[in-house]
Amino acid sequence: MAIHLRSPEELEKMHRAGLVVHEVLQALRKFVRPGITTMDLEEEARRLIAGKPGKPAFKGYRGYPCVLCTSVNSEIVHGIPSPKRKLQEGDIVSIDFGMEVDGYYGDSAVTVPVGEIKPEVKKLLDVTRESLDRAIDKMRAGNRLGDVGHAVQSLVEQNGFSVVREFVGHGIGTKMHDEPNLPNYGEPGRGARLQEGMVIAVEPMVNAGRPDVRMRDEWTAETADGRPSAHFEHTVAITANGPWILTRPKAMTGPAW
Ligand code: MF3
Ligand code: CO
């Protein structure tokens, strides 16, 4: 199986999906405050989607029950919204959301602080966000997948944190998960060569402590050591003009999150 190369017309369609994802995530991150539950976030997301084109990508995917993944503190990814999971001051919550519009997908995630957070947790968010920026900057024709993974891994490890191995970024297009896989680690100059028209969901998952993962339930991955984990994601196309972040407006420049 080959990696799909998307035409400019297809990229515009993916951008339409990406813009819906962007709008919903921007509204949700402002909605986060101490006292709400992760199910409140889910319900708000459902309200926000109503009337927008397309359909949420996660609900029904391999039986997943919700439109969002909400992963709190030591939860890494794929946390299931619950009315029992109340957010408290000092928590962090990763909100992960995808849409399918006109047959094309967008996928993005942001980790949001709940009120004031500890300086060491703030640093985890800052480093993970910065690792996404550095990865996106490597999303250029001629580079290799290992260059992108290495950009994440080197920054993360220099800061004393660790990258998760069990979950990876992924090709995205007319399916949510497509070839290639993009590990958040790697060696420069190794792996498949990046070409114009490739689209990849770049999603560093960074643990404050050890990289080891355990499953809390059928879906929820959490850190084995119980320390916090952060996650940021964008859907990124490789173009002649460099990386194009499809999950935000064209006019938006600067740091990805
Ligand atoms: N962004 C997540 C991923 O790429 C979303 C998939 S979660 C699922 O893995 F619930 F849809 F499975
Ligand atoms: Co993804």
mmCIF file of C-alpha atoms and ligand atoms in Angstrom:
data_model
loop_
_atom_site.group_PDB
_atom_site.id
_atom_site.type_symbol
_atom_site.label_atom_id
_atom_site.label_comp_id
_atom_site.label_asym_id
_atom_site.label_seq_id
_atom_site.Cartn_x
_atom_site.Cartn_y
_atom_site.Cartn_z
ATOM 1 C CA MET A 1 0.000 0.000 0.000
ATOM 2 C CA ALA A 2 1.235 3.431 -0.879
ATOM 3 C CA ILE A 3 0.959 6.797 0.810
ATOM 4 C CA HIS A 4 -1.722 8.906 -0.884
ATOM 5 C CA LEU A 5 -0.735 12.172 -2.524
ATOM 6 C CA ARG A 6 -3.564 14.716 -2.403
ATOM 7 C CA SER A 7 -4.334 17.206 -5.158
ATOM 8 C CA PRO A 8 -4.780 20.909 -4.344
ATOM 9 C CA GLU A 9 -8.564 20.371 -4.679
ATOM 10 C CA GLU A 10 -8.453 17.514 -2.179
ATOM 11 C CA LEU A 11 -6.400 19.617 0.226
ATOM 12 C CA GLU A 12 -9.056 22.349 0.050
ATOM 13 C CA LYS A 13 -11.666 19.740 1.020
ATOM 14 C CA MET A 14 -9.530 18.557 3.911
ATOM 15 C CA HIS A 15 -9.145 22.162 4.966
ATOM 16 C CA ARG A 16 -12.951 22.502 5.115
ATOM 17 C CA ALA A 17 -13.050 19.565 7.526
ATOM 18 C CA GLY A 18 -10.082 20.991 9.402
ATOM 19 C CA LEU A 19 -11.738 24.365 9.875
ATOM 20 C CA VAL A 20 -14.770 22.783 11.516
ATOM 21 C CA VAL A 21 -12.427 20.895 13.854
ATOM 22 C CA HIS A 22 -10.610 24.148 14.617
ATOM 23 C CA GLU A 23 -13.805 26.060 15.452
ATOM 24 C CA VAL A 24 -15.054 23.351 17.788
ATOM 25 C CA LEU A 25 -11.715 23.008 19.604
ATOM 26 C CA GLN A 26 -11.354 26.773 20.002
ATOM 27 C CA ALA A 27 -14.806 26.949 21.601
ATOM 28 C CA LEU A 28 -14.142 23.927 23.829
ATOM 29 C CA ARG A 29 -10.844 25.174 25.193
ATOM 30 C CA LYS A 30 -12.617 28.355 26.329
ATOM 31 C CA PHE A 31 -15.395 26.256 27.868
ATOM 32 C CA VAL A 32 -12.917 24.426 30.155
ATOM 33 C CA ARG A 33 -13.112 25.527 33.815
ATOM 34 C CA PRO A 34 -12.996 23.894 37.252
ATOM 35 C CA GLY A 35 -16.232 22.088 38.113
ATOM 36 C CA ILE A 36 -17.328 20.924 34.668
ATOM 37 C CA THR A 37 -17.192 17.239 33.780
ATOM 38 C CA THR A 38 -15.671 15.723 30.680
ATOM 39 C CA MET A 39 -19.237 14.778 29.679
ATOM 40 C CA ASP A 40 -20.108 18.510 29.798
ATOM 41 C CA LEU A 41 -17.351 18.986 27.213
ATOM 42 C CA GLU A 42 -18.816 16.171 25.098
ATOM 43 C CA GLU A 43 -22.300 17.716 25.256
ATOM 44 C CA GLU A 44 -20.950 21.138 24.374
ATOM 45 C CA ALA A 45 -19.118 19.594 21.400
ATOM 46 C CA ARG A 46 -22.340 17.972 20.200
ATOM 47 C CA ARG A 47 -24.144 21.322 20.429
ATOM 48 C CA LEU A 48 -21.336 23.038 18.526
ATOM 49 C CA ILE A 49 -21.391 20.455 15.729
ATOM 50 C CA ALA A 50 -25.154 20.696 15.196
ATOM 51 C CA GLY A 51 -25.759 22.727 12.042
ATOM 52 C CA LYS A 52 -22.186 22.389 10.830
ATOM 53 C CA PRO A 53 -21.384 20.407 7.680
ATOM 54 C CA GLY A 54 -20.151 16.817 7.924
ATOM 55 C CA LYS A 55 -20.114 14.372 10.808
ATOM 56 C CA PRO A 56 -17.912 13.675 13.821
ATOM 57 C CA ALA A 57 -15.180 11.185 13.008
ATOM 58 C CA PHE A 58 -14.687 9.319 16.288
ATOM 59 C CA LYS A 59 -18.236 8.309 17.321
ATOM 60 C CA GLY A 60 -18.808 4.765 16.087
ATOM 61 C CA TYR A 61 -15.181 4.328 15.030
ATOM 62 C CA ARG A 62 -14.431 0.755 16.173
ATOM 63 C CA GLY A 63 -17.314 1.194 18.590
ATOM 64 C CA TYR A 64 -15.980 4.373 20.235
ATOM 65 C CA PRO A 65 -18.975 5.964 22.025
ATOM 66 C CA CYS A 66 -18.313 9.748 21.861
ATOM 67 C CA VAL A 67 -17.439 12.621 19.531
ATOM 68 C CA LEU A 68 -14.492 13.670 21.736
ATOM 69 C CA CYS A 69 -11.613 11.999 23.483
ATOM 70 C CA THR A 70 -10.955 13.738 26.817
ATOM 71 C CA SER A 71 -7.798 12.590 28.587
ATOM 72 C CA VAL A 72 -7.139 14.054 32.045
ATOM 73 C CA ASN A 73 -3.740 14.324 33.825
ATOM 74 C CA SER A 74 -2.128 10.841 33.667
ATOM 75 C CA GLU A 75 -4.435 9.796 30.825
ATOM 76 C CA ILE A 76 -2.499 9.990 27.571
ATOM 77 C CA VAL A 77 -5.111 9.547 24.825
ATOM 78 C CA HIS A 78 -8.572 8.116 24.100
ATOM 79 C CA GLY A 79 -10.129 8.992 27.457
ATOM 80 C CA ILE A 80 -13.905 8.582 27.241
ATOM 81 C CA PRO A 81 -16.018 11.543 28.424
ATOM 82 C CA SER A 82 -17.859 10.751 31.651
ATOM 83 C CA PRO A 83 -20.310 12.626 33.909
ATOM 84 C CA LYS A 84 -18.237 11.311 36.841
ATOM 85 C CA ARG A 85 -14.980 12.921 35.691
ATOM 86 C CA LYS A 86 -15.088 16.422 37.177
ATOM 87 C CA LEU A 87 -12.244 18.762 36.250
ATOM 88 C CA GLN A 88 -10.480 20.457 39.148
ATOM 89 C CA GLU A 89 -8.178 23.447 39.400
ATOM 90 C CA GLY A 90 -4.659 22.287 38.496
ATOM 91 C CA ASP A 91 -5.757 19.497 36.122
ATOM 92 C CA ILE A 92 -4.893 19.317 32.436
ATOM 93 C CA VAL A 93 -7.265 17.878 29.841
ATOM 94 C CA SER A 94 -6.423 16.804 26.306
ATOM 95 C CA ILE A 95 -9.388 17.400 23.996
ATOM 96 C CA ASP A 96 -9.094 15.402 20.770
ATOM 97 C CA PHE A 97 -11.628 15.886 17.966
ATOM 98 C CA GLY A 98 -12.083 14.883 14.331
ATOM 99 C CA MET A 99 -14.628 15.563 11.579
ATOM 100 C CA GLU A 100 -15.445 14.075 8.204
ATOM 101 C CA VAL A 101 -16.726 16.632 5.699
ATOM 102 C CA ASP A 102 -17.553 15.616 2.122
ATOM 103 C CA GLY A 103 -15.552 12.398 2.522
ATOM 104 C CA TYR A 104 -12.379 14.038 3.872
ATOM 105 C CA TYR A 105 -11.086 14.084 7.441
ATOM 106 C CA GLY A 106 -9.527 16.563 9.840
ATOM 107 C CA ASP A 107 -8.080 15.553 13.242
ATOM 108 C CA SER A 108 -6.642 17.820 15.946
ATOM 109 C CA ALA A 109 -6.076 17.928 19.690
ATOM 110 C CA VAL A 110 -5.118 20.451 22.343
ATOM 111 C CA THR A 111 -4.226 20.021 26.013
ATOM 112 C CA VAL A 112 -5.851 22.713 28.124
ATOM 113 C CA PRO A 113 -4.967 23.789 31.699
ATOM 114 C CA VAL A 114 -7.865 23.874 34.172
ATOM 115 C CA GLY A 115 -7.374 27.116 36.100
ATOM 116 C CA GLU A 116 -3.882 27.553 37.560
ATOM 117 C CA ILE A 117 -1.494 24.638 37.036
ATOM 118 C CA LYS A 118 1.855 23.817 38.670
ATOM 119 C CA PRO A 119 4.987 25.181 36.944
ATOM 120 C CA GLU A 120 6.248 21.676 36.126
ATOM 121 C CA VAL A 121 2.959 20.820 34.419
ATOM 122 C CA LYS A 122 3.052 24.136 32.541
ATOM 123 C CA LYS A 123 6.512 23.173 31.318
ATOM 124 C CA LEU A 124 5.159 19.809 30.090
ATOM 125 C CA LEU A 125 2.498 21.635 28.065
ATOM 126 C CA ASP A 126 5.002 24.169 26.695
ATOM 127 C CA VAL A 127 7.515 21.511 25.640
ATOM 128 C CA THR A 128 4.856 19.309 24.016
ATOM 129 C CA ARG A 129 3.420 22.285 22.119
ATOM 130 C CA GLU A 130 6.906 23.321 21.023
ATOM 131 C CA SER A 131 7.650 19.736 19.898
ATOM 132 C CA LEU A 132 4.597 19.906 17.623
ATOM 133 C CA ASP A 133 5.860 23.176 16.123
ATOM 134 C CA ARG A 134 9.275 21.648 15.493
ATOM 135 C CA ALA A 135 7.734 18.522 13.950
ATOM 136 C CA ILE A 136 5.535 20.611 11.662
ATOM 137 C CA ASP A 137 8.561 22.600 10.544
ATOM 138 C CA LYS A 138 10.104 19.312 9.329
ATOM 139 C CA MET A 139 7.014 18.511 7.227
ATOM 140 C CA ARG A 140 8.738 19.476 3.970
ATOM 141 C CA ALA A 141 9.209 17.594 0.688
ATOM 142 C CA GLY A 142 12.552 15.802 0.690
ATOM 143 C CA ASN A 143 12.706 15.313 4.455
ATOM 144 C CA ARG A 144 12.015 11.874 5.947
ATOM 145 C CA LEU A 145 9.628 10.615 8.608
ATOM 146 C CA GLY A 146 12.612 10.066 10.918
ATOM 147 C CA ASP A 147 13.444 13.781 10.722
ATOM 148 C CA VAL A 148 9.968 14.601 12.041
ATOM 149 C CA GLY A 149 10.029 12.027 14.833
ATOM 150 C CA HIS A 150 13.538 13.031 15.818
ATOM 151 C CA ALA A 151 12.496 16.677 16.117
ATOM 152 C CA VAL A 152 9.891 15.675 18.715
ATOM 153 C CA GLN A 153 12.022 13.158 20.592
ATOM 154 C CA SER A 154 15.141 15.301 20.877
ATOM 155 C CA LEU A 155 13.340 18.332 22.319
ATOM 156 C CA VAL A 156 11.266 16.208 24.686
ATOM 157 C CA GLU A 157 14.222 14.227 26.037
ATOM 158 C CA GLN A 158 16.426 17.328 26.371
ATOM 159 C CA ASN A 159 13.755 18.595 28.740
ATOM 160 C CA GLY A 160 13.713 15.413 30.814
ATOM 161 C CA PHE A 161 10.360 14.154 29.523
ATOM 162 C CA SER A 162 9.620 11.056 27.426
ATOM 163 C CA VAL A 163 7.699 10.248 24.240
ATOM 164 C CA VAL A 164 5.030 7.583 24.102
ATOM 165 C CA ARG A 165 5.878 4.683 21.761
ATOM 166 C CA GLU A 166 2.544 2.858 21.625
ATOM 167 C CA PHE A 167 0.630 5.624 19.838
ATOM 168 C CA VAL A 168 1.759 7.486 16.746
ATOM 169 C CA GLY A 169 0.763 10.166 14.260
ATOM 170 C CA HIS A 170 -0.832 8.915 11.068
ATOM 171 C CA GLY A 171 -1.633 9.593 7.449
ATOM 172 C CA ILE A 172 -5.128 11.027 7.036
ATOM 173 C CA GLY A 173 -7.344 11.776 4.038
ATOM 174 C CA THR A 174 -10.441 9.851 2.993
ATOM 175 C CA LYS A 175 -9.869 7.684 6.092
ATOM 176 C CA MET A 176 -9.012 8.955 9.571
ATOM 177 C CA HIS A 177 -6.090 6.567 9.909
ATOM 178 C CA ASP A 178 -4.046 5.922 6.799
ATOM 179 C CA GLU A 179 -0.452 5.265 5.891
ATOM 180 C CA PRO A 180 2.124 6.197 7.003
ATOM 181 C CA ASN A 181 2.514 5.891 10.751
ATOM 182 C CA LEU A 182 4.533 8.733 12.224
ATOM 183 C CA PRO A 183 6.291 7.772 15.479
ATOM 184 C CA ASN A 184 7.226 10.609 17.841
ATOM 185 C CA TYR A 185 10.791 9.303 17.844
ATOM 186 C CA GLY A 186 13.265 8.479 15.131
ATOM 187 C CA GLU A 187 16.596 9.032 13.507
ATOM 188 C CA PRO A 188 17.336 11.876 11.100
ATOM 189 C CA GLY A 189 17.540 10.732 7.471
ATOM 190 C CA ARG A 190 15.596 7.506 8.128
ATOM 191 C CA GLY A 191 12.127 6.393 7.067
ATOM 192 C CA ALA A 192 9.888 7.236 4.117
ATOM 193 C CA ARG A 193 10.629 10.392 2.173
ATOM 194 C CA LEU A 194 8.052 13.169 2.436
ATOM 195 C CA GLN A 195 6.462 14.353 -0.802
ATOM 196 C CA GLU A 196 4.195 17.180 -1.861
ATOM 197 C CA GLY A 197 0.558 16.188 -1.327
ATOM 198 C CA MET A 198 1.126 13.931 1.685
ATOM 199 C CA VAL A 199 -1.088 14.689 4.683
ATOM 200 C CA ILE A 200 -0.236 13.511 8.184
ATOM 201 C CA ALA A 201 -1.857 14.026 11.573
ATOM 202 C CA VAL A 202 1.161 14.988 13.671
ATOM 203 C CA GLU A 203 0.468 14.280 17.330
ATOM 204 C CA PRO A 204 3.187 14.261 19.982
ATOM 205 C CA MET A 205 2.161 12.488 23.192
ATOM 206 C CA VAL A 206 4.624 13.385 25.935
ATOM 207 C CA ASN A 207 4.903 11.957 29.448
ATOM 208 C CA ALA A 208 6.374 13.923 32.338
ATOM 209 C CA GLY A 209 7.942 10.723 33.701
ATOM 210 C CA ARG A 210 8.517 7.294 32.175
ATOM 211 C CA PRO A 211 7.274 6.487 28.660
ATOM 212 C CA ASP A 212 5.430 3.322 29.750
ATOM 213 C CA VAL A 213 1.722 3.031 29.048
ATOM 214 C CA ARG A 214 -1.019 0.988 30.654
ATOM 215 C CA MET A 215 -4.645 0.620 29.658
ATOM 216 C CA ARG A 216 -7.147 1.919 32.228
ATOM 217 C CA ASP A 217 -10.091 0.493 30.283
ATOM 218 C CA GLU A 218 -10.747 -0.746 26.752
ATOM 219 C CA TRP A 219 -9.927 2.710 25.350
ATOM 220 C CA THR A 220 -8.127 4.886 27.869
ATOM 221 C CA ALA A 221 -4.327 4.825 27.750
ATOM 222 C CA GLU A 222 -2.610 6.261 30.809
ATOM 223 C CA THR A 223 0.932 6.584 32.098
ATOM 224 C CA ALA A 224 2.135 3.544 34.054
ATOM 225 C CA ASP A 225 3.808 5.816 36.630
ATOM 226 C CA GLY A 226 0.715 7.967 37.156
ATOM 227 C CA ARG A 227 2.491 11.195 36.202
ATOM 228 C CA PRO A 228 0.868 13.646 33.768
ATOM 229 C CA SER A 229 0.926 13.399 29.969
ATOM 230 C CA ALA A 230 0.248 16.025 27.287
ATOM 231 C CA HIS A 231 -0.985 15.762 23.702
ATOM 232 C CA PHE A 232 -1.214 18.285 20.856
ATOM 233 C CA GLU A 233 -2.212 17.443 17.285
ATOM 234 C CA HIS A 234 -2.718 19.040 13.893
ATOM 235 C CA THR A 235 -3.495 17.706 10.424
ATOM 236 C CA VAL A 236 -0.625 18.917 8.239
ATOM 237 C CA ALA A 237 -0.156 18.848 4.443
ATOM 238 C CA ILE A 238 3.180 18.991 2.655
ATOM 239 C CA THR A 239 3.029 21.611 -0.096
ATOM 240 C CA ALA A 240 5.424 23.376 -2.439
ATOM 241 C CA ASN A 241 5.235 26.315 -0.036
ATOM 242 C CA GLY A 242 6.102 24.187 3.000
ATOM 243 C CA PRO A 243 3.850 22.756 5.722
ATOM 244 C CA TRP A 244 0.169 23.719 5.614
ATOM 245 C CA ILE A 245 -1.743 23.251 8.887
ATOM 246 C CA LEU A 246 -5.178 22.182 7.635
ATOM 247 C CA THR A 247 -6.801 22.304 11.083
ATOM 248 C CA ARG A 248 -6.677 26.073 11.400
ATOM 249 C CA PRO A 249 -7.470 29.121 9.222
ATOM 250 C CA LYS A 250 -4.947 30.057 6.543
ATOM 251 C CA ALA A 251 -4.555 33.520 7.996
ATOM 252 C CA MET A 252 -3.437 32.104 11.338
ATOM 253 C CA THR A 253 0.352 31.987 11.574
ATOM 254 C CA GLY A 254 2.837 31.509 14.399
ATOM 255 C CA PRO A 255 2.850 28.672 16.969
ATOM 256 C CA ALA A 256 0.499 25.838 16.020
ATOM 257 C CA TRP A 257 -1.257 25.957 19.429
HETATM 258 N N1 MF3 B 1 -6.947 11.540 17.236
HETATM 259 C C1 MF3 B 1 -7.192 10.184 17.670
HETATM 260 C C2 MF3 B 1 -6.318 9.250 16.893
HETATM 261 O O1 MF3 B 1 -5.785 9.645 15.893
HETATM 262 C C3 MF3 B 1 -8.621 9.890 17.546
HETATM 263 C C4 MF3 B 1 -9.063 8.505 17.368
HETATM 264 S S1 MF3 B 1 -9.896 8.036 18.722
HETATM 265 C C5 MF3 B 1 -11.220 7.129 18.286
HETATM 266 O O2 MF3 B 1 -6.081 8.128 17.291
HETATM 267 F F1 MF3 B 1 -11.996 7.201 19.261
HETATM 268 F F2 MF3 B 1 -11.795 7.594 17.245
HETATM 269 F F3 MF3 B 1 -10.843 5.939 18.043
HETATM 270 CO CO CO B 2 -4.975 11.514 15.308
#
